[in-house]
């Protein structure tokens, strides 16, 4: 086994400059902190470990995720990586997890293994206060991923393939080919483990690697890998420009969310910008990432774009209870956790002069006041309603949609999607108030009186108000 002082000249000439340049570009080359290396035992991860230990000056922590998919072969991989870490004098951490039993609904085994592996690597990074997680993806992986994404129809962002850096995760071998990696290990007489599933063409990625790319090289262009890698770099630069611009645009059209909304856009402001479809798509994806939602397919993204462009009132289900709804003023991301019943609550102020109760995510409190009041007051979060001594002091709280059915009020100032769960306050079937919409939406009445009811509301599903 070679140590740093014994590195052959052919490695210093062929591998060191590229490895150093990648490290400087990704930001980990000159750090003093440690790096967690995710090592599976395959040739790429073994080469990664050797290069980090021998060509880089920082501390390397070895982490191995044993996924329990290939039985005894997986255990032998774990033993191999443990011994490798010992020989390189690196701290070693391992986690053994029965991935098939921990799959989430709709999640394939490969997806589950990837998710659980990165959760494990992040745990080791956090516990050891390491700066980065290094994984062994190389240039061939990048090319295969671009082709795979084209087949899946992921659009421009899919053409980026595998990002060389994302958050704490870096890919130091992203500029090396699979052939360069095996040449390095063979030249150093270093063994590695072969994953038997890598030759199973029932897996789409294996079929791309073993059948499609060789066909493209043989029948169409022997430099296809180089061209696809170049396309990936172009897509990455273009996507970064679009994403930075989308962040600025979302800052312009985004407004303070209303209750029940996770995000809110000013539709008139968006329309005034006259953006091309590609840029609106990137704005939607930026919003999706900010809200941690699943990525829409190209077909569903196209449908949402058509709704934004051509329709006034519409609704679009993104995932689960999360919908995007549009009206003439807003585009709203809604997280519906609302009671669909037409809730109608009556409060007799004579028997209950004060109190608090929850209502569809709102916390509502009231207090009967004694004195002389000459005007009812309306605000966004509270109001004061004058009680006529000749009337019964009863407050009704009902949804806007119930008020429309009961009294025939159109409430046109409200978005159609808000009426489903928004409270309306009614006093003696005449005086009413709508929270948030505030002054000017209720009735200001001058009426000498000795009693009034003070109402306060707070939307407590979150702190968006």
PDB file of N, CA and C in Angstrom, residues 142-201:
ATOM      1  N   UNK A 142     -22.117  10.651 -14.159  1.00  0.00           N
ATOM      2  CA  UNK A 142     -22.744  11.886 -14.607  1.00  0.00           C
ATOM      3  C   UNK A 142     -23.413  11.692 -15.971  1.00  0.00           C
ATOM      4  N   UNK A 143     -22.687  11.102 -16.913  1.00  0.00           N
ATOM      5  CA  UNK A 143     -23.211  10.885 -18.266  1.00  0.00           C
ATOM      6  C   UNK A 143     -24.422   9.956 -18.236  1.00  0.00           C
ATOM      7  N   UNK A 144     -24.322   8.872 -17.489  1.00  0.00           N
ATOM      8  CA  UNK A 144     -25.436   7.928 -17.396  1.00  0.00           C
ATOM      9  C   UNK A 144     -26.674   8.576 -16.782  1.00  0.00           C
ATOM     10  N   UNK A 145     -26.460   9.451 -15.804  1.00  0.00           N
ATOM     11  CA  UNK A 145     -27.585  10.122 -15.159  1.00  0.00           C
ATOM     12  C   UNK A 145     -28.266  11.099 -16.108  1.00  0.00           C
ATOM     13  N   UNK A 146     -27.480  11.828 -16.917  1.00  0.00           N
ATOM     14  CA  UNK A 146     -28.070  12.743 -17.900  1.00  0.00           C
ATOM     15  C   UNK A 146     -28.965  11.975 -18.862  1.00  0.00           C
ATOM     16  N   UNK A 147     -28.473  10.855 -19.394  1.00  0.00           N
ATOM     17  CA  UNK A 147     -29.271  10.045 -20.327  1.00  0.00           C
ATOM     18  C   UNK A 147     -30.518   9.518 -19.629  1.00  0.00           C
ATOM     19  N   UNK A 148     -30.360   9.036 -18.410  1.00  0.00           N
ATOM     20  CA  UNK A 148     -31.493   8.515 -17.643  1.00  0.00           C
ATOM     21  C   UNK A 148     -32.553   9.601 -17.449  1.00  0.00           C
ATOM     22  N   UNK A 149     -32.111  10.831 -17.149  1.00  0.00           N
ATOM     23  CA  UNK A 149     -33.051  11.927 -16.935  1.00  0.00           C
ATOM     24  C   UNK A 149     -33.750  12.343 -18.228  1.00  0.00           C
ATOM     25  N   UNK A 150     -33.024  12.296 -19.337  1.00  0.00           N
ATOM     26  CA  UNK A 150     -33.654  12.591 -20.631  1.00  0.00           C
ATOM     27  C   UNK A 150     -34.764  11.588 -20.910  1.00  0.00           C
ATOM     28  N   UNK A 151     -34.491  10.332 -20.641  1.00  0.00           N
ATOM     29  CA  UNK A 151     -35.498   9.286 -20.855  1.00  0.00           C
ATOM     30  C   UNK A 151     -36.706   9.508 -19.957  1.00  0.00           C
ATOM     31  N   UNK A 152     -36.456   9.947 -18.717  1.00  0.00           N
ATOM     32  CA  UNK A 152     -37.548  10.185 -17.768  1.00  0.00           C
ATOM     33  C   UNK A 152     -38.314  11.468 -18.080  1.00  0.00           C
ATOM     34  N   UNK A 153     -37.725  12.380 -18.854  1.00  0.00           N
ATOM     35  CA  UNK A 153     -38.390  13.620 -19.190  1.00  0.00           C
ATOM     36  C   UNK A 153     -38.313  14.662 -18.097  1.00  0.00           C
ATOM     37  N   UNK A 154     -37.112  14.845 -17.496  1.00  0.00           N
ATOM     38  CA  UNK A 154     -36.979  15.775 -16.377  1.00  0.00           C
ATOM     39  C   UNK A 154     -36.675  17.209 -16.802  1.00  0.00           C
ATOM     40  N   UNK A 155     -36.505  17.460 -18.104  1.00  0.00           N
ATOM     41  CA  UNK A 155     -36.304  18.832 -18.556  1.00  0.00           C
ATOM     42  C   UNK A 155     -34.878  19.328 -18.379  1.00  0.00           C
ATOM     43  N   UNK A 156     -34.724  20.663 -18.460  1.00  0.00           N
ATOM     44  CA  UNK A 156     -33.399  21.283 -18.419  1.00  0.00           C
ATOM     45  C   UNK A 156     -32.624  20.922 -17.162  1.00  0.00           C
ATOM     46  N   UNK A 157     -33.290  20.922 -16.014  1.00  0.00           N
ATOM     47  CA  UNK A 157     -32.590  20.633 -14.766  1.00  0.00           C
ATOM     48  C   UNK A 157     -32.042  19.210 -14.764  1.00  0.00           C
ATOM     49  N   UNK A 158     -32.735  18.296 -15.411  1.00  0.00           N
ATOM     50  CA  UNK A 158     -32.246  16.922 -15.477  1.00  0.00           C
ATOM     51  C   UNK A 158     -30.982  16.793 -16.302  1.00  0.00           C
ATOM     52  N   UNK A 159     -30.756  17.719 -17.232  1.00  0.00           N
ATOM     53  CA  UNK A 159     -29.548  17.675 -18.055  1.00  0.00           C
ATOM     54  C   UNK A 159     -28.291  17.969 -17.249  1.00  0.00           C
ATOM     55  N   UNK A 160     -28.466  18.493 -16.044  1.00  0.00           N
ATOM     56  CA  UNK A 160     -27.292  18.725 -15.190  1.00  0.00           C
ATOM     57  C   UNK A 160     -26.682  17.413 -14.713  1.00  0.00           C
ATOM     58  N   UNK A 161     -27.512  16.358 -14.698  1.00  0.00           N
ATOM     59  CA  UNK A 161     -27.017  15.086 -14.199  1.00  0.00           C
ATOM     60  C   UNK A 161     -26.817  15.124 -12.698  1.00  0.00           C
ATOM     61  N   UNK A 162     -25.621  14.768 -12.251  1.00  0.00           N
ATOM     62  CA  UNK A 162     -25.304  14.757 -10.825  1.00  0.00           C
ATOM     63  C   UNK A 162     -24.575  16.048 -10.471  1.00  0.00           C
ATOM     64  N   UNK A 163     -25.096  16.864  -9.578  1.00  0.00           N
ATOM     65  CA  UNK A 163     -24.373  18.086  -9.194  1.00  0.00           C
ATOM     66  C   UNK A 163     -23.079  17.734  -8.465  1.00  0.00           C
ATOM     67  N   UNK A 164     -21.995  18.425  -8.804  1.00  0.00           N
ATOM     68  CA  UNK A 164     -20.718  18.097  -8.162  1.00  0.00           C
ATOM     69  C   UNK A 164     -20.675  18.532  -6.704  1.00  0.00           C
ATOM     70  N   UNK A 165     -21.567  19.454  -6.332  1.00  0.00           N
ATOM     71  CA  UNK A 165     -21.658  19.885  -4.935  1.00  0.00           C
ATOM     72  C   UNK A 165     -23.090  20.281  -4.645  1.00  0.00           C
ATOM     73  N   UNK A 166     -23.610  19.786  -3.551  1.00  0.00           N
ATOM     74  CA  UNK A 166     -24.943  20.183  -3.105  1.00  0.00           C
ATOM     75  C   UNK A 166     -24.965  20.163  -1.583  1.00  0.00           C
ATOM     76  N   UNK A 167     -25.070  21.343  -0.992  1.00  0.00           N
ATOM     77  CA  UNK A 167     -25.036  21.422   0.461  1.00  0.00           C
ATOM     78  C   UNK A 167     -23.702  20.920   0.984  1.00  0.00           C
ATOM     79  N   UNK A 168     -23.754  19.942   1.892  1.00  0.00           N
ATOM     80  CA  UNK A 168     -22.531  19.374   2.465  1.00  0.00           C
ATOM     81  C   UNK A 168     -21.907  18.284   1.587  1.00  0.00           C
ATOM     82  N   UNK A 169     -22.605  17.878   0.532  1.00  0.00           N
ATOM     83  CA  UNK A 169     -22.154  16.739  -0.272  1.00  0.00           C
ATOM     84  C   UNK A 169     -21.273  17.211  -1.420  1.00  0.00           C
ATOM     85  N   UNK A 170     -20.075  16.618  -1.530  1.00  0.00           N
ATOM     86  CA  UNK A 170     -19.163  16.927  -2.637  1.00  0.00           C
ATOM     87  C   UNK A 170     -18.796  15.631  -3.350  1.00  0.00           C
ATOM     88  N   UNK A 171     -18.424  15.770  -4.621  1.00  0.00           N
ATOM     89  CA  UNK A 171     -18.069  14.619  -5.451  1.00  0.00           C
ATOM     90  C   UNK A 171     -16.683  14.862  -6.058  1.00  0.00           C
ATOM     91  N   UNK A 172     -15.616  14.518  -5.319  1.00  0.00           N
ATOM     92  CA  UNK A 172     -14.240  14.821  -5.763  1.00  0.00           C
ATOM     93  C   UNK A 172     -13.823  14.124  -7.050  1.00  0.00           C
ATOM     94  N   UNK A 173     -14.505  13.027  -7.444  1.00  0.00           N
ATOM     95  CA  UNK A 173     -14.098  12.273  -8.639  1.00  0.00           C
ATOM     96  C   UNK A 173     -14.932  12.614  -9.867  1.00  0.00           C
ATOM     97  N   UNK A 174     -15.709  13.695  -9.795  1.00  0.00           N
ATOM     98  CA  UNK A 174     -16.673  13.972 -10.853  1.00  0.00           C
ATOM     99  C   UNK A 174     -16.012  14.200 -12.209  1.00  0.00           C
ATOM    100  N   UNK A 175     -14.726  14.586 -12.247  1.00  0.00           N
ATOM    101  CA  UNK A 175     -14.015  14.815 -13.516  1.00  0.00           C
ATOM    102  C   UNK A 175     -13.227  13.597 -13.987  1.00  0.00           C
ATOM    103  N   UNK A 176     -13.250  12.504 -13.209  1.00  0.00           N
ATOM    104  CA  UNK A 176     -12.524  11.291 -13.586  1.00  0.00           C
ATOM    105  C   UNK A 176     -13.473  10.285 -14.228  1.00  0.00           C
ATOM    106  N   UNK A 177     -12.968   9.551 -15.218  1.00  0.00           N
ATOM    107  CA  UNK A 177     -13.773   8.502 -15.848  1.00  0.00           C
ATOM    108  C   UNK A 177     -13.624   7.192 -15.072  1.00  0.00           C
ATOM    109  N   UNK A 178     -14.510   6.268 -15.370  1.00  0.00           N
ATOM    110  CA  UNK A 178     -14.429   4.942 -14.730  1.00  0.00           C
ATOM    111  C   UNK A 178     -13.116   4.271 -15.102  1.00  0.00           C
ATOM    112  N   UNK A 179     -12.661   4.440 -16.361  1.00  0.00           N
ATOM    113  CA  UNK A 179     -11.408   3.830 -16.801  1.00  0.00           C
ATOM    114  C   UNK A 179     -10.225   4.398 -16.033  1.00  0.00           C
ATOM    115  N   UNK A 180     -10.212   5.709 -15.796  1.00  0.00           N
ATOM    116  CA  UNK A 180      -9.121   6.326 -15.032  1.00  0.00           C
ATOM    117  C   UNK A 180      -9.090   5.781 -13.612  1.00  0.00           C
ATOM    118  N   UNK A 181     -10.263   5.542 -13.039  1.00  0.00           N
ATOM    119  CA  UNK A 181     -10.338   5.048 -11.658  1.00  0.00           C
ATOM    120  C   UNK A 181      -9.789   3.634 -11.556  1.00  0.00           C
ATOM    121  N   UNK A 182     -10.210   2.743 -12.465  1.00  0.00           N
ATOM    122  CA  UNK A 182      -9.706   1.362 -12.411  1.00  0.00           C
ATOM    123  C   UNK A 182      -8.216   1.317 -12.766  1.00  0.00           C
ATOM    124  N   UNK A 183      -7.777   2.206 -13.674  1.00  0.00           N
ATOM    125  CA  UNK A 183      -6.333   2.260 -13.983  1.00  0.00           C
ATOM    126  C   UNK A 183      -5.537   2.637 -12.743  1.00  0.00           C
ATOM    127  N   UNK A 184      -6.045   3.574 -11.961  1.00  0.00           N
ATOM    128  CA  UNK A 184      -5.361   3.987 -10.735  1.00  0.00           C
ATOM    129  C   UNK A 184      -5.223   2.814  -9.773  1.00  0.00           C
ATOM    130  N   UNK A 185      -6.330   2.115  -9.531  1.00  0.00           N
ATOM    131  CA  UNK A 185      -6.305   1.011  -8.564  1.00  0.00           C
ATOM    132  C   UNK A 185      -5.446  -0.146  -9.055  1.00  0.00           C
ATOM    133  N   UNK A 186      -5.533  -0.449 -10.336  1.00  0.00           N
ATOM    134  CA  UNK A 186      -4.709  -1.540 -10.882  1.00  0.00           C
ATOM    135  C   UNK A 186      -3.231  -1.170 -10.835  1.00  0.00           C
ATOM    136  N   UNK A 187      -2.919   0.096 -11.113  1.00  0.00           N
ATOM    137  CA  UNK A 187      -1.527   0.541 -11.060  1.00  0.00           C
ATOM    138  C   UNK A 187      -0.954   0.498  -9.656  1.00  0.00           C
ATOM    139  N   UNK A 188      -1.829   0.621  -8.648  1.00  0.00           N
ATOM    140  CA  UNK A 188      -1.391   0.562  -7.251  1.00  0.00           C
ATOM    141  C   UNK A 188      -1.567  -0.828  -6.634  1.00  0.00           C
ATOM    142  N   UNK A 189      -2.097  -1.761  -7.443  1.00  0.00           N
ATOM    143  CA  UNK A 189      -2.372  -3.130  -6.960  1.00  0.00           C
ATOM    144  C   UNK A 189      -3.317  -3.117  -5.749  1.00  0.00           C
ATOM    145  N   UNK A 190      -4.343  -2.295  -5.838  1.00  0.00           N
ATOM    146  CA  UNK A 190      -5.352  -2.212  -4.772  1.00  0.00           C
ATOM    147  C   UNK A 190      -6.612  -2.943  -5.216  1.00  0.00           C
ATOM    148  N   UNK A 191      -7.122  -3.812  -4.372  1.00  0.00           N
ATOM    149  CA  UNK A 191      -8.341  -4.563  -4.673  1.00  0.00           C
ATOM    150  C   UNK A 191      -9.581  -3.733  -4.364  1.00  0.00           C
ATOM    151  N   UNK A 192     -10.699  -4.143  -4.887  1.00  0.00           N
ATOM    152  CA  UNK A 192     -11.992  -3.540  -4.591  1.00  0.00           C
ATOM    153  C   UNK A 192     -13.074  -4.596  -4.671  1.00  0.00           C
ATOM    154  N   UNK A 193     -14.260  -4.245  -4.277  1.00  0.00           N
ATOM    155  CA  UNK A 193     -15.401  -5.148  -4.284  1.00  0.00           C
ATOM    156  C   UNK A 193     -16.287  -4.851  -5.496  1.00  0.00           C
ATOM    157  N   UNK A 194     -16.822  -5.894  -6.101  1.00  0.00           N
ATOM    158  CA  UNK A 194     -17.749  -5.728  -7.213  1.00  0.00           C
ATOM    159  C   UNK A 194     -19.164  -6.045  -6.727  1.00  0.00           C
ATOM    160  N   UNK A 195     -20.077  -5.129  -7.007  1.00  0.00           N
ATOM    161  CA  UNK A 195     -21.493  -5.318  -6.679  1.00  0.00           C
ATOM    162  C   UNK A 195     -22.133  -6.141  -7.786  1.00  0.00           C
ATOM    163  N   UNK A 196     -22.609  -7.337  -7.449  1.00  0.00           N
ATOM    164  CA  UNK A 196     -23.164  -8.235  -8.461  1.00  0.00           C
ATOM    165  C   UNK A 196     -24.372  -7.641  -9.166  1.00  0.00           C
ATOM    166  N   UNK A 197     -25.075  -6.714  -8.522  1.00  0.00           N
ATOM    167  CA  UNK A 197     -26.261  -6.113  -9.157  1.00  0.00           C
ATOM    168  C   UNK A 197     -25.879  -5.132 -10.260  1.00  0.00           C
ATOM    169  N   UNK A 198     -24.597  -4.756 -10.347  1.00  0.00           N
ATOM    170  CA  UNK A 198     -24.170  -3.787 -11.358  1.00  0.00           C
ATOM    171  C   UNK A 198     -24.219  -4.346 -12.779  1.00  0.00           C
ATOM    172  N   UNK A 199     -24.337  -5.655 -12.929  1.00  0.00           N
ATOM    173  CA  UNK A 199     -24.424  -6.254 -14.270  1.00  0.00           C
ATOM    174  C   UNK A 199     -25.829  -6.759 -14.570  1.00  0.00           C
ATOM    175  N   UNK A 200     -26.776  -6.465 -13.693  1.00  0.00           N
ATOM    176  CA  UNK A 200     -28.161  -6.885 -13.894  1.00  0.00           C
ATOM    177  C   UNK A 200     -28.873  -5.845 -14.759  1.00  0.00           C
ATOM    178  N   UNK A 201     -29.169  -6.190 -16.018  1.00  0.00           N
ATOM    179  CA  UNK A 201     -29.772  -5.225 -16.945  1.00  0.00           C
ATOM    180  C   UNK A 201     -31.262  -5.038 -16.699  1.00  0.00           C
TER     181      UNK A 201
END
